[in-house]
Amino acid sequence: MERRKLSPFISVSPQISVEDVGVAASLGFNTIVCNRPDNESDDQINADKIKQAAERNGLTFKHLPVVSGNITDDDVSAFAKLMADIKGPVLAYCRTGTRSCTLWALAEAAHLAPQTLLDTAQEAGYDLSGQQSRMQQRFEQSTADTSQANAPSVNKHTVVIVGGGAGGQSVAASILKRQPQTDIAIVEPAEAHYYQPGWTLVGGGVFEREQTKRQMRDIMPKAAKWYQTAVSQFLPEQQRIVLENGDQIAYQSLVVATGLKLDWEAIPGLKESLGLHGVTSNYRFDLAPYTWKLVQATRKGKAIFTQPPMPIKCAGAPQKAMYLSCDEWKRSNFLKDIDVEFCTAGAALFGVKDYVPALQKYVDSYGINLQFQHNLIAVDGPNQKATFAVTDSNGHTSEVEKSFDMLHVCPPQKAPDVIAKSPLADKAGWVDVSAETLQHKQYGNIYAVGDVANAPNAKTAAAVRKQAPVVAENVLSTLAGKPAMAVYEGYGSCPLTVERGKIVLAEFGYGGKLQPTFPAWLVDGTKPTRLAWFLKEKMLPWLYWDIMLKGKEWLAKPKHLSHRPEPHSAPDACNFEEKK
């Protein structure tokens, strides 16, 4: 738990865990206050679970949710009243602690000098300079126009990147490699950065979880300004974004790299079952070790692996978890007693037919029961039952309930709410860009990279590695008043871990066209090879941390158009719904 003391009465913190509540109790806190609305992000622990933990530890819990980027005077008054009524010391938290700190400062501004509050917040790691005029107004009890007093602070940067994941960091590094003096800001609330492709190997007992995690401050380019907060609104007509504390950032060019949202709530019963009752997912950092624990503990019964409708990131990940689990059970001589099912909402094993024969051989050798057009719609963890919507060949849908001893779930996925509700989104909620240049179709100074873009490529880190140099070159071209000419050809890679020590290295682009990196005599991606496993286990983490995130474009130099393209949609290459 990261607590930041503002006064003897109150400390603030980023999102806390259930385990942190016990720590807070041991540190002498009497009350916990949550300032986050529920379901703000997919990794959020909602207020009810923190409340239950607080009650178990003898603490008072209060929920005073405040909308990100919109702290009203009523919110401040409610917070001030709450502080007057409850017993301290108090631990208040939100996503990053910014809202809780802002509420405290505005409430205290009625009797403390703004500079004192600003200095205290700064010492705690929060920059509230954007609220200075508002604090001054409250301190002086001025009758001046409230809207003027609430005028947001506006910072300006040449390039603003929203998102500090693989896409945002790679684009920043590629831009700085080309023009080191470029004024770049990165907006990212998280304190940790994850190598998500490694979670499959964590769930397979190959990697330790901590191998996939580094601190964001160690990854962030030193030349970039880091705003450790979230975006609450996009204002493309004004060339601005609004942060969760109400501050605004103006830009000349914007890169959207927020990633996507894992929609755990879309399946009733799933979120509360995760990590319990044999329900797991390699799509979460904290759950991948539980997958391996279940694999080791399962000796008989039924194991179900699910895949939802597209789009999802790393479309092969549900199969990777299944193959590595089956390989372990086979090596331990337990596979014969385990009924393994792969329940996919799609109509084919994999969307690019060239790789299906090799995968089918493993399905057959492991005795996996393929269940196509089976979409998981509910989970009953305590009773270990899963419900699927099953579509037959005539398009009729019925519900089927299946019992399980182990259930590995790939959750439905969608664009983040802040994107889907913005002017940048297409009808499905994704950032609407050209599939070739990744330039927004309406706002020419805006680009998207990675999972949040609506380009019809596979959503993988390998795709980002190819996209980042394209976006970097095109952003700089836009800033120079030139057309975007660097082109992305839809490359994506899916190293399918079919057994421990062998991988089918799928590499393809738009239209399902194969785009192998290496000659077939070295690595034939349509067949399982040990060299591909070596690349996955030993080379790709290094390629990610030390090459891709550092702007070194080995095997990722962008191609260029010979003429300015007309905006159009690229063929949907990666829907992974090819008919059987």
PDB file of C-alpha atoms in Angstrom, residues 190-476:
ATOM      1  CA  ALA A 190      -0.375   3.277 -13.669  1.00  0.00           C
ATOM      2  CA  GLU A 191       2.745   2.862 -11.558  1.00  0.00           C
ATOM      3  CA  ALA A 192       3.751  -0.465 -13.127  1.00  0.00           C
ATOM      4  CA  HIS A 193       4.349  -1.576 -16.708  1.00  0.00           C
ATOM      5  CA  TYR A 194       3.737  -5.188 -17.725  1.00  0.00           C
ATOM      6  CA  TYR A 195       5.102  -7.479 -20.412  1.00  0.00           C
ATOM      7  CA  GLN A 196       1.731  -9.093 -20.978  1.00  0.00           C
ATOM      8  CA  PRO A 197       2.864 -11.708 -23.549  1.00  0.00           C
ATOM      9  CA  GLY A 198       4.794 -13.325 -20.692  1.00  0.00           C
ATOM     10  CA  TRP A 199       1.659 -14.103 -18.685  1.00  0.00           C
ATOM     11  CA  THR A 200       1.011 -17.210 -20.802  1.00  0.00           C
ATOM     12  CA  LEU A 201       4.370 -18.568 -19.675  1.00  0.00           C
ATOM     13  CA  VAL A 202       3.610 -17.648 -16.061  1.00  0.00           C
ATOM     14  CA  GLY A 203       0.400 -19.666 -16.328  1.00  0.00           C
ATOM     15  CA  GLY A 204       2.437 -22.500 -17.827  1.00  0.00           C
ATOM     16  CA  GLY A 205       5.010 -22.572 -15.043  1.00  0.00           C
ATOM     17  CA  VAL A 206       7.844 -21.249 -17.234  1.00  0.00           C
ATOM     18  CA  PHE A 207       8.143 -17.628 -16.015  1.00  0.00           C
ATOM     19  CA  GLU A 208       7.773 -16.127 -12.568  1.00  0.00           C
ATOM     20  CA  ARG A 209       5.170 -13.388 -12.436  1.00  0.00           C
ATOM     21  CA  GLU A 210       7.647 -10.683 -11.368  1.00  0.00           C
ATOM     22  CA  GLN A 211       9.651 -11.243 -14.574  1.00  0.00           C
ATOM     23  CA  THR A 212       6.832  -9.520 -16.458  1.00  0.00           C
ATOM     24  CA  LYS A 213       6.670  -6.354 -14.325  1.00  0.00           C
ATOM     25  CA  ARG A 214       8.740  -3.184 -14.103  1.00  0.00           C
ATOM     26  CA  GLN A 215       8.092   0.188 -12.517  1.00  0.00           C
ATOM     27  CA  MET A 216       6.652   2.749 -14.918  1.00  0.00           C
ATOM     28  CA  ARG A 217       9.185   5.350 -13.819  1.00  0.00           C
ATOM     29  CA  ASP A 218      11.976   3.044 -15.028  1.00  0.00           C
ATOM     30  CA  ILE A 219      10.358   2.603 -18.448  1.00  0.00           C
ATOM     31  CA  MET A 220       9.268   6.178 -19.112  1.00  0.00           C
ATOM     32  CA  PRO A 221      11.597   8.071 -21.511  1.00  0.00           C
ATOM     33  CA  LYS A 222      13.554  10.632 -19.509  1.00  0.00           C
ATOM     34  CA  ALA A 223      12.929  13.255 -22.187  1.00  0.00           C
ATOM     35  CA  ALA A 224       9.137  12.933 -21.872  1.00  0.00           C
ATOM     36  CA  LYS A 225       6.925  14.701 -19.341  1.00  0.00           C
ATOM     37  CA  TRP A 226       4.934  12.114 -17.396  1.00  0.00           C
ATOM     38  CA  TYR A 227       1.462  13.049 -16.162  1.00  0.00           C
ATOM     39  CA  GLN A 228       0.607  10.275 -13.718  1.00  0.00           C
ATOM     40  CA  THR A 229      -3.110  10.602 -14.073  1.00  0.00           C
ATOM     41  CA  ALA A 230      -5.934   9.523 -16.360  1.00  0.00           C
ATOM     42  CA  VAL A 231      -7.758  11.284 -19.184  1.00  0.00           C
ATOM     43  CA  SER A 232     -11.416  12.049 -18.591  1.00  0.00           C
ATOM     44  CA  GLN A 233     -12.308  13.736 -21.901  1.00  0.00           C
ATOM     45  CA  PHE A 234     -11.075  14.338 -25.446  1.00  0.00           C
ATOM     46  CA  LEU A 235     -11.657  17.762 -27.050  1.00  0.00           C
ATOM     47  CA  PRO A 236     -10.281  17.292 -30.589  1.00  0.00           C
ATOM     48  CA  GLU A 237     -11.883  20.474 -31.935  1.00  0.00           C
ATOM     49  CA  GLN A 238      -9.884  22.441 -29.374  1.00  0.00           C
ATOM     50  CA  GLN A 239      -6.822  20.172 -29.677  1.00  0.00           C
ATOM     51  CA  ARG A 240      -6.974  19.453 -25.961  1.00  0.00           C
ATOM     52  CA  ILE A 241      -7.527  16.623 -23.511  1.00  0.00           C
ATOM     53  CA  VAL A 242      -8.973  16.935 -20.002  1.00  0.00           C
ATOM     54  CA  LEU A 243      -7.304  15.130 -17.101  1.00  0.00           C
ATOM     55  CA  GLU A 244      -9.138  13.595 -14.158  1.00  0.00           C
ATOM     56  CA  ASN A 245      -8.241  16.531 -11.891  1.00  0.00           C
ATOM     57  CA  GLY A 246      -9.768  18.998 -14.368  1.00  0.00           C
ATOM     58  CA  ASP A 247      -6.509  20.255 -15.860  1.00  0.00           C
ATOM     59  CA  GLN A 248      -6.221  20.419 -19.632  1.00  0.00           C
ATOM     60  CA  ILE A 249      -3.334  19.681 -21.986  1.00  0.00           C
ATOM     61  CA  ALA A 250      -3.139  21.281 -25.400  1.00  0.00           C
ATOM     62  CA  TYR A 251      -1.308  19.467 -28.197  1.00  0.00           C
ATOM     63  CA  GLN A 252      -0.218  19.839 -31.780  1.00  0.00           C
ATOM     64  CA  SER A 253      -0.446  16.103 -32.360  1.00  0.00           C
ATOM     65  CA  LEU A 254      -2.151  13.443 -30.258  1.00  0.00           C
ATOM     66  CA  VAL A 255      -1.403   9.701 -30.105  1.00  0.00           C
ATOM     67  CA  VAL A 256      -4.043   7.501 -28.480  1.00  0.00           C
ATOM     68  CA  ALA A 257      -2.567   4.335 -26.977  1.00  0.00           C
ATOM     69  CA  THR A 258      -4.930   3.445 -24.144  1.00  0.00           C
ATOM     70  CA  GLY A 259      -5.230  -0.239 -24.988  1.00  0.00           C
ATOM     71  CA  LEU A 260      -8.558  -1.987 -24.569  1.00  0.00           C
ATOM     72  CA  LYS A 261     -10.817  -2.879 -21.655  1.00  0.00           C
ATOM     73  CA  LEU A 262     -11.203  -6.407 -20.324  1.00  0.00           C
ATOM     74  CA  ASP A 263     -14.945  -6.572 -19.726  1.00  0.00           C
ATOM     75  CA  TRP A 264     -15.130  -9.008 -16.799  1.00  0.00           C
ATOM     76  CA  GLU A 265     -18.552  -7.663 -15.797  1.00  0.00           C
ATOM     77  CA  ALA A 266     -20.063  -8.730 -19.135  1.00  0.00           C
ATOM     78  CA  ILE A 267     -20.286 -12.324 -17.882  1.00  0.00           C
ATOM     79  CA  PRO A 268     -22.457 -12.577 -14.740  1.00  0.00           C
ATOM     80  CA  GLY A 269     -20.689 -14.345 -11.897  1.00  0.00           C
ATOM     81  CA  LEU A 270     -17.242 -14.243 -13.499  1.00  0.00           C
ATOM     82  CA  LYS A 271     -15.506 -11.387 -11.690  1.00  0.00           C
ATOM     83  CA  GLU A 272     -16.415 -12.582  -8.211  1.00  0.00           C
ATOM     84  CA  SER A 273     -15.314 -16.129  -9.092  1.00  0.00           C
ATOM     85  CA  LEU A 274     -11.855 -15.268 -10.409  1.00  0.00           C
ATOM     86  CA  GLY A 275      -9.097 -16.798  -8.335  1.00  0.00           C
ATOM     87  CA  LEU A 276     -11.601 -19.111  -6.605  1.00  0.00           C
ATOM     88  CA  HIS A 277     -13.447 -22.354  -7.305  1.00  0.00           C
ATOM     89  CA  GLY A 278     -11.033 -23.308 -10.104  1.00  0.00           C
ATOM     90  CA  VAL A 279     -11.786 -20.175 -12.171  1.00  0.00           C
ATOM     91  CA  THR A 280      -8.744 -18.404 -13.594  1.00  0.00           C
ATOM     92  CA  SER A 281      -7.388 -16.331 -16.486  1.00  0.00           C
ATOM     93  CA  ASN A 282      -3.929 -15.602 -17.856  1.00  0.00           C
ATOM     94  CA  TYR A 283      -5.282 -12.223 -18.938  1.00  0.00           C
ATOM     95  CA  ARG A 284      -4.597 -10.871 -15.442  1.00  0.00           C
ATOM     96  CA  PHE A 285      -1.201 -10.442 -13.809  1.00  0.00           C
ATOM     97  CA  ASP A 286      -2.428 -11.597 -10.415  1.00  0.00           C
ATOM     98  CA  LEU A 287      -4.211 -14.688 -11.754  1.00  0.00           C
ATOM     99  CA  ALA A 288      -1.599 -16.246 -14.046  1.00  0.00           C
ATOM    100  CA  PRO A 289       0.131 -17.987 -11.075  1.00  0.00           C
ATOM    101  CA  TYR A 290      -3.274 -19.373 -10.047  1.00  0.00           C
ATOM    102  CA  THR A 291      -3.563 -20.946 -13.499  1.00  0.00           C
ATOM    103  CA  TRP A 292      -0.324 -22.848 -12.927  1.00  0.00           C
ATOM    104  CA  LYS A 293      -1.454 -23.788  -9.419  1.00  0.00           C
ATOM    105  CA  LEU A 294      -4.666 -25.248 -10.836  1.00  0.00           C
ATOM    106  CA  VAL A 295      -2.800 -27.134 -13.548  1.00  0.00           C
ATOM    107  CA  GLN A 296      -0.576 -28.743 -10.928  1.00  0.00           C
ATOM    108  CA  ALA A 297      -3.524 -29.559  -8.663  1.00  0.00           C
ATOM    109  CA  THR A 298      -5.868 -30.967 -11.319  1.00  0.00           C
ATOM    110  CA  ARG A 299      -5.565 -34.744 -11.598  1.00  0.00           C
ATOM    111  CA  LYS A 300      -8.963 -35.665 -13.021  1.00  0.00           C
ATOM    112  CA  GLY A 301     -12.271 -34.109 -13.998  1.00  0.00           C
ATOM    113  CA  LYS A 302     -13.126 -31.480 -16.564  1.00  0.00           C
ATOM    114  CA  ALA A 303     -11.082 -28.496 -17.730  1.00  0.00           C
ATOM    115  CA  ILE A 304     -12.714 -25.882 -19.946  1.00  0.00           C
ATOM    116  CA  PHE A 305     -10.876 -23.149 -21.846  1.00  0.00           C
ATOM    117  CA  THR A 306     -12.979 -20.352 -23.349  1.00  0.00           C
ATOM    118  CA  GLN A 307     -12.605 -17.729 -26.058  1.00  0.00           C
ATOM    119  CA  PRO A 308     -15.143 -14.898 -26.593  1.00  0.00           C
ATOM    120  CA  PRO A 309     -16.126 -13.179 -29.864  1.00  0.00           C
ATOM    121  CA  MET A 310     -13.500 -11.024 -31.542  1.00  0.00           C
ATOM    122  CA  PRO A 311     -11.828  -8.636 -31.147  1.00  0.00           C
ATOM    123  CA  ILE A 312      -9.550  -9.721 -28.327  1.00  0.00           C
ATOM    124  CA  LYS A 313      -5.865  -9.129 -27.712  1.00  0.00           C
ATOM    125  CA  CYS A 314      -3.603 -12.054 -28.518  1.00  0.00           C
ATOM    126  CA  ALA A 315      -6.258 -14.246 -30.077  1.00  0.00           C
ATOM    127  CA  GLY A 316      -4.109 -17.327 -29.561  1.00  0.00           C
ATOM    128  CA  ALA A 317      -3.730 -16.844 -25.798  1.00  0.00           C
ATOM    129  CA  PRO A 318      -6.741 -18.997 -24.802  1.00  0.00           C
ATOM    130  CA  GLN A 319      -5.278 -21.878 -26.824  1.00  0.00           C
ATOM    131  CA  LYS A 320      -1.772 -21.311 -25.468  1.00  0.00           C
ATOM    132  CA  ALA A 321      -3.055 -21.780 -21.924  1.00  0.00           C
ATOM    133  CA  MET A 322      -4.822 -24.963 -22.981  1.00  0.00           C
ATOM    134  CA  TYR A 323      -1.883 -26.525 -24.816  1.00  0.00           C
ATOM    135  CA  LEU A 324       0.601 -25.828 -22.006  1.00  0.00           C
ATOM    136  CA  SER A 325      -1.838 -27.253 -19.462  1.00  0.00           C
ATOM    137  CA  CYS A 326      -2.390 -30.389 -21.544  1.00  0.00           C
ATOM    138  CA  ASP A 327       1.351 -30.804 -22.022  1.00  0.00           C
ATOM    139  CA  GLU A 328       1.908 -30.708 -18.262  1.00  0.00           C
ATOM    140  CA  TRP A 329      -0.914 -33.184 -17.648  1.00  0.00           C
ATOM    141  CA  LYS A 330       0.474 -35.464 -20.357  1.00  0.00           C
ATOM    142  CA  ARG A 331       3.982 -35.370 -18.865  1.00  0.00           C
ATOM    143  CA  SER A 332       2.503 -36.154 -15.439  1.00  0.00           C
ATOM    144  CA  ASN A 333       0.358 -38.983 -16.876  1.00  0.00           C
ATOM    145  CA  PHE A 334      -2.914 -37.332 -15.767  1.00  0.00           C
ATOM    146  CA  LEU A 335      -4.233 -36.208 -19.158  1.00  0.00           C
ATOM    147  CA  LYS A 336      -6.050 -39.513 -19.732  1.00  0.00           C
ATOM    148  CA  ASP A 337      -8.264 -38.750 -16.718  1.00  0.00           C
ATOM    149  CA  ILE A 338      -9.045 -35.134 -17.658  1.00  0.00           C
ATOM    150  CA  ASP A 339     -11.780 -34.136 -20.095  1.00  0.00           C
ATOM    151  CA  VAL A 340     -10.494 -30.995 -21.881  1.00  0.00           C
ATOM    152  CA  GLU A 341     -12.832 -28.750 -23.865  1.00  0.00           C
ATOM    153  CA  PHE A 342     -12.059 -25.659 -25.924  1.00  0.00           C
ATOM    154  CA  CYS A 343     -15.246 -23.580 -26.087  1.00  0.00           C
ATOM    155  CA  THR A 344     -14.852 -20.753 -28.588  1.00  0.00           C
ATOM    156  CA  ALA A 345     -17.425 -18.296 -29.843  1.00  0.00           C
ATOM    157  CA  GLY A 346     -15.766 -18.552 -33.260  1.00  0.00           C
ATOM    158  CA  ALA A 347     -16.327 -21.066 -36.025  1.00  0.00           C
ATOM    159  CA  ALA A 348     -12.708 -22.156 -36.523  1.00  0.00           C
ATOM    160  CA  LEU A 349      -9.677 -23.142 -34.498  1.00  0.00           C
ATOM    161  CA  PHE A 350      -7.633 -20.224 -35.846  1.00  0.00           C
ATOM    162  CA  GLY A 351      -8.396 -17.418 -38.266  1.00  0.00           C
ATOM    163  CA  VAL A 352      -5.464 -17.980 -40.629  1.00  0.00           C
ATOM    164  CA  LYS A 353      -5.928 -21.405 -42.226  1.00  0.00           C
ATOM    165  CA  ASP A 354      -2.212 -22.051 -42.865  1.00  0.00           C
ATOM    166  CA  TYR A 355      -1.656 -22.676 -39.152  1.00  0.00           C
ATOM    167  CA  VAL A 356      -4.711 -24.849 -38.495  1.00  0.00           C
ATOM    168  CA  PRO A 357      -3.215 -28.250 -39.533  1.00  0.00           C
ATOM    169  CA  ALA A 358      -0.362 -28.019 -37.004  1.00  0.00           C
ATOM    170  CA  LEU A 359      -2.729 -26.902 -34.251  1.00  0.00           C
ATOM    171  CA  GLN A 360      -5.261 -29.614 -35.097  1.00  0.00           C
ATOM    172  CA  LYS A 361      -2.596 -32.278 -34.641  1.00  0.00           C
ATOM    173  CA  TYR A 362      -2.050 -31.111 -31.087  1.00  0.00           C
ATOM    174  CA  VAL A 363      -5.774 -30.936 -30.446  1.00  0.00           C
ATOM    175  CA  ASP A 364      -6.038 -34.553 -31.569  1.00  0.00           C
ATOM    176  CA  SER A 365      -2.967 -35.755 -29.663  1.00  0.00           C
ATOM    177  CA  TYR A 366      -4.198 -34.158 -26.422  1.00  0.00           C
ATOM    178  CA  GLY A 367      -7.747 -35.428 -26.971  1.00  0.00           C
ATOM    179  CA  ILE A 368      -9.251 -31.943 -26.773  1.00  0.00           C
ATOM    180  CA  ASN A 369     -12.969 -31.667 -27.505  1.00  0.00           C
ATOM    181  CA  LEU A 370     -13.494 -28.645 -29.782  1.00  0.00           C
ATOM    182  CA  GLN A 371     -16.741 -26.768 -29.228  1.00  0.00           C
ATOM    183  CA  PHE A 372     -17.237 -24.080 -31.858  1.00  0.00           C
ATOM    184  CA  GLN A 373     -19.756 -21.233 -31.553  1.00  0.00           C
ATOM    185  CA  HIS A 374     -19.914 -21.689 -27.781  1.00  0.00           C
ATOM    186  CA  ASN A 375     -19.908 -18.276 -26.094  1.00  0.00           C
ATOM    187  CA  LEU A 376     -19.537 -18.125 -22.307  1.00  0.00           C
ATOM    188  CA  ILE A 377     -22.384 -16.060 -20.834  1.00  0.00           C
ATOM    189  CA  ALA A 378     -22.446 -16.921 -17.102  1.00  0.00           C
ATOM    190  CA  VAL A 379     -20.285 -18.481 -14.388  1.00  0.00           C
ATOM    191  CA  ASP A 380     -21.467 -20.058 -11.144  1.00  0.00           C
ATOM    192  CA  GLY A 381     -18.182 -20.370  -9.286  1.00  0.00           C
ATOM    193  CA  PRO A 382     -19.346 -21.967  -6.026  1.00  0.00           C
ATOM    194  CA  ASN A 383     -21.165 -24.723  -7.934  1.00  0.00           C
ATOM    195  CA  GLN A 384     -18.487 -24.904 -10.669  1.00  0.00           C
ATOM    196  CA  LYS A 385     -20.886 -24.503 -13.570  1.00  0.00           C
ATOM    197  CA  ALA A 386     -20.500 -22.447 -16.748  1.00  0.00           C
ATOM    198  CA  THR A 387     -23.297 -21.448 -19.121  1.00  0.00           C
ATOM    199  CA  PHE A 388     -22.733 -21.044 -22.852  1.00  0.00           C
ATOM    200  CA  ALA A 389     -24.819 -19.588 -25.666  1.00  0.00           C
ATOM    201  CA  VAL A 390     -24.513 -22.167 -28.446  1.00  0.00           C
ATOM    202  CA  THR A 391     -25.298 -21.267 -32.051  1.00  0.00           C
ATOM    203  CA  ASP A 392     -26.114 -24.127 -34.429  1.00  0.00           C
ATOM    204  CA  SER A 393     -25.571 -24.310 -38.195  1.00  0.00           C
ATOM    205  CA  ASN A 394     -28.975 -22.722 -38.806  1.00  0.00           C
ATOM    206  CA  GLY A 395     -28.180 -19.704 -36.661  1.00  0.00           C
ATOM    207  CA  HIS A 396     -30.396 -20.781 -33.768  1.00  0.00           C
ATOM    208  CA  THR A 397     -29.035 -20.121 -30.287  1.00  0.00           C
ATOM    209  CA  SER A 398     -29.650 -22.144 -27.149  1.00  0.00           C
ATOM    210  CA  GLU A 399     -28.093 -22.229 -23.676  1.00  0.00           C
ATOM    211  CA  VAL A 400     -25.986 -25.119 -22.428  1.00  0.00           C
ATOM    212  CA  GLU A 401     -24.676 -25.552 -18.875  1.00  0.00           C
ATOM    213  CA  LYS A 402     -21.379 -27.344 -18.309  1.00  0.00           C
ATOM    214  CA  SER A 403     -19.737 -28.461 -15.068  1.00  0.00           C
ATOM    215  CA  PHE A 404     -16.018 -27.906 -14.593  1.00  0.00           C
ATOM    216  CA  ASP A 405     -13.154 -28.551 -12.216  1.00  0.00           C
ATOM    217  CA  MET A 406     -10.961 -25.934 -13.895  1.00  0.00           C
ATOM    218  CA  LEU A 407     -12.185 -23.016 -16.002  1.00  0.00           C
ATOM    219  CA  HIS A 408      -9.746 -20.756 -17.854  1.00  0.00           C
ATOM    220  CA  VAL A 409     -11.586 -17.692 -19.162  1.00  0.00           C
ATOM    221  CA  CYS A 410     -10.652 -15.193 -21.809  1.00  0.00           C
ATOM    222  CA  PRO A 411     -12.960 -12.233 -21.050  1.00  0.00           C
ATOM    223  CA  PRO A 412     -14.906 -10.227 -23.629  1.00  0.00           C
ATOM    224  CA  GLN A 413     -13.021  -7.098 -24.631  1.00  0.00           C
ATOM    225  CA  LYS A 414     -14.028  -3.648 -25.798  1.00  0.00           C
ATOM    226  CA  ALA A 415     -12.765  -0.101 -26.144  1.00  0.00           C
ATOM    227  CA  PRO A 416     -12.271   1.871 -22.895  1.00  0.00           C
ATOM    228  CA  ASP A 417     -15.324   3.909 -21.944  1.00  0.00           C
ATOM    229  CA  VAL A 418     -13.481   7.235 -22.246  1.00  0.00           C
ATOM    230  CA  ILE A 419     -12.667   6.356 -25.874  1.00  0.00           C
ATOM    231  CA  ALA A 420     -16.048   4.878 -26.800  1.00  0.00           C
ATOM    232  CA  LYS A 421     -17.822   8.027 -25.602  1.00  0.00           C
ATOM    233  CA  SER A 422     -15.417  10.395 -27.341  1.00  0.00           C
ATOM    234  CA  PRO A 423     -15.560  12.075 -30.778  1.00  0.00           C
ATOM    235  CA  LEU A 424     -12.621   9.872 -31.802  1.00  0.00           C
ATOM    236  CA  ALA A 425     -14.608   6.629 -31.811  1.00  0.00           C
ATOM    237  CA  ASP A 426     -16.265   4.671 -34.582  1.00  0.00           C
ATOM    238  CA  LYS A 427     -19.667   3.045 -34.040  1.00  0.00           C
ATOM    239  CA  ALA A 428     -18.083   0.130 -32.197  1.00  0.00           C
ATOM    240  CA  GLY A 429     -16.173   2.427 -29.830  1.00  0.00           C
ATOM    241  CA  TRP A 430     -12.639   2.080 -31.248  1.00  0.00           C
ATOM    242  CA  VAL A 431     -10.491   4.973 -32.454  1.00  0.00           C
ATOM    243  CA  ASP A 432     -11.385   5.422 -36.119  1.00  0.00           C
ATOM    244  CA  VAL A 433      -8.153   5.382 -38.122  1.00  0.00           C
ATOM    245  CA  SER A 434      -6.788   4.549 -41.547  1.00  0.00           C
ATOM    246  CA  ALA A 435      -5.644   0.934 -41.499  1.00  0.00           C
ATOM    247  CA  GLU A 436      -2.472   1.859 -43.418  1.00  0.00           C
ATOM    248  CA  THR A 437      -1.287   5.131 -41.852  1.00  0.00           C
ATOM    249  CA  LEU A 438      -3.091   4.815 -38.465  1.00  0.00           C
ATOM    250  CA  GLN A 439      -4.142   8.464 -38.863  1.00  0.00           C
ATOM    251  CA  HIS A 440      -7.584   9.439 -37.608  1.00  0.00           C
ATOM    252  CA  LYS A 441     -10.101   9.631 -40.436  1.00  0.00           C
ATOM    253  CA  GLN A 442     -11.528  12.965 -39.278  1.00  0.00           C
ATOM    254  CA  TYR A 443      -8.796  14.632 -37.201  1.00  0.00           C
ATOM    255  CA  GLY A 444      -5.566  14.626 -39.166  1.00  0.00           C
ATOM    256  CA  ASN A 445      -3.303  15.446 -36.214  1.00  0.00           C
ATOM    257  CA  ILE A 446      -4.505  12.426 -34.204  1.00  0.00           C
ATOM    258  CA  TYR A 447      -3.136   8.880 -34.472  1.00  0.00           C
ATOM    259  CA  ALA A 448      -3.814   5.619 -32.663  1.00  0.00           C
ATOM    260  CA  VAL A 449      -1.505   2.720 -31.928  1.00  0.00           C
ATOM    261  CA  GLY A 450      -2.121  -0.724 -30.494  1.00  0.00           C
ATOM    262  CA  ASP A 451      -5.301  -2.374 -29.290  1.00  0.00           C
ATOM    263  CA  VAL A 452      -7.485   0.758 -29.205  1.00  0.00           C
ATOM    264  CA  ALA A 453      -7.273   1.364 -32.971  1.00  0.00           C
ATOM    265  CA  ASN A 454      -9.987  -0.041 -35.233  1.00  0.00           C
ATOM    266  CA  ALA A 455      -7.471  -1.279 -37.816  1.00  0.00           C
ATOM    267  CA  PRO A 456      -8.393  -4.927 -38.544  1.00  0.00           C
ATOM    268  CA  ASN A 457      -5.103  -6.467 -37.432  1.00  0.00           C
ATOM    269  CA  ALA A 458      -4.424  -8.966 -34.665  1.00  0.00           C
ATOM    270  CA  LYS A 459      -4.145  -7.099 -31.367  1.00  0.00           C
ATOM    271  CA  THR A 460      -0.680  -8.187 -30.228  1.00  0.00           C
ATOM    272  CA  ALA A 461       2.532  -6.641 -28.926  1.00  0.00           C
ATOM    273  CA  ALA A 462       4.147  -7.709 -32.194  1.00  0.00           C
ATOM    274  CA  ALA A 463       1.644  -5.548 -34.063  1.00  0.00           C
ATOM    275  CA  VAL A 464       2.601  -2.590 -31.862  1.00  0.00           C
ATOM    276  CA  ARG A 465       6.263  -3.162 -32.666  1.00  0.00           C
ATOM    277  CA  LYS A 466       5.483  -2.596 -36.362  1.00  0.00           C
ATOM    278  CA  GLN A 467       2.930   0.169 -35.789  1.00  0.00           C
ATOM    279  CA  ALA A 468       5.022   2.391 -33.510  1.00  0.00           C
ATOM    280  CA  PRO A 469       7.612   3.471 -36.128  1.00  0.00           C
ATOM    281  CA  VAL A 470       4.792   4.127 -38.606  1.00  0.00           C
ATOM    282  CA  VAL A 471       2.979   6.387 -36.164  1.00  0.00           C
ATOM    283  CA  ALA A 472       6.227   8.100 -35.144  1.00  0.00           C
ATOM    284  CA  GLU A 473       7.135   8.974 -38.723  1.00  0.00           C
ATOM    285  CA  ASN A 474       3.606  10.082 -39.585  1.00  0.00           C
ATOM    286  CA  VAL A 475       3.289  12.268 -36.472  1.00  0.00           C
ATOM    287  CA  LEU A 476       6.495  14.065 -37.382  1.00  0.00           C
TER     288      LEU A 476
END
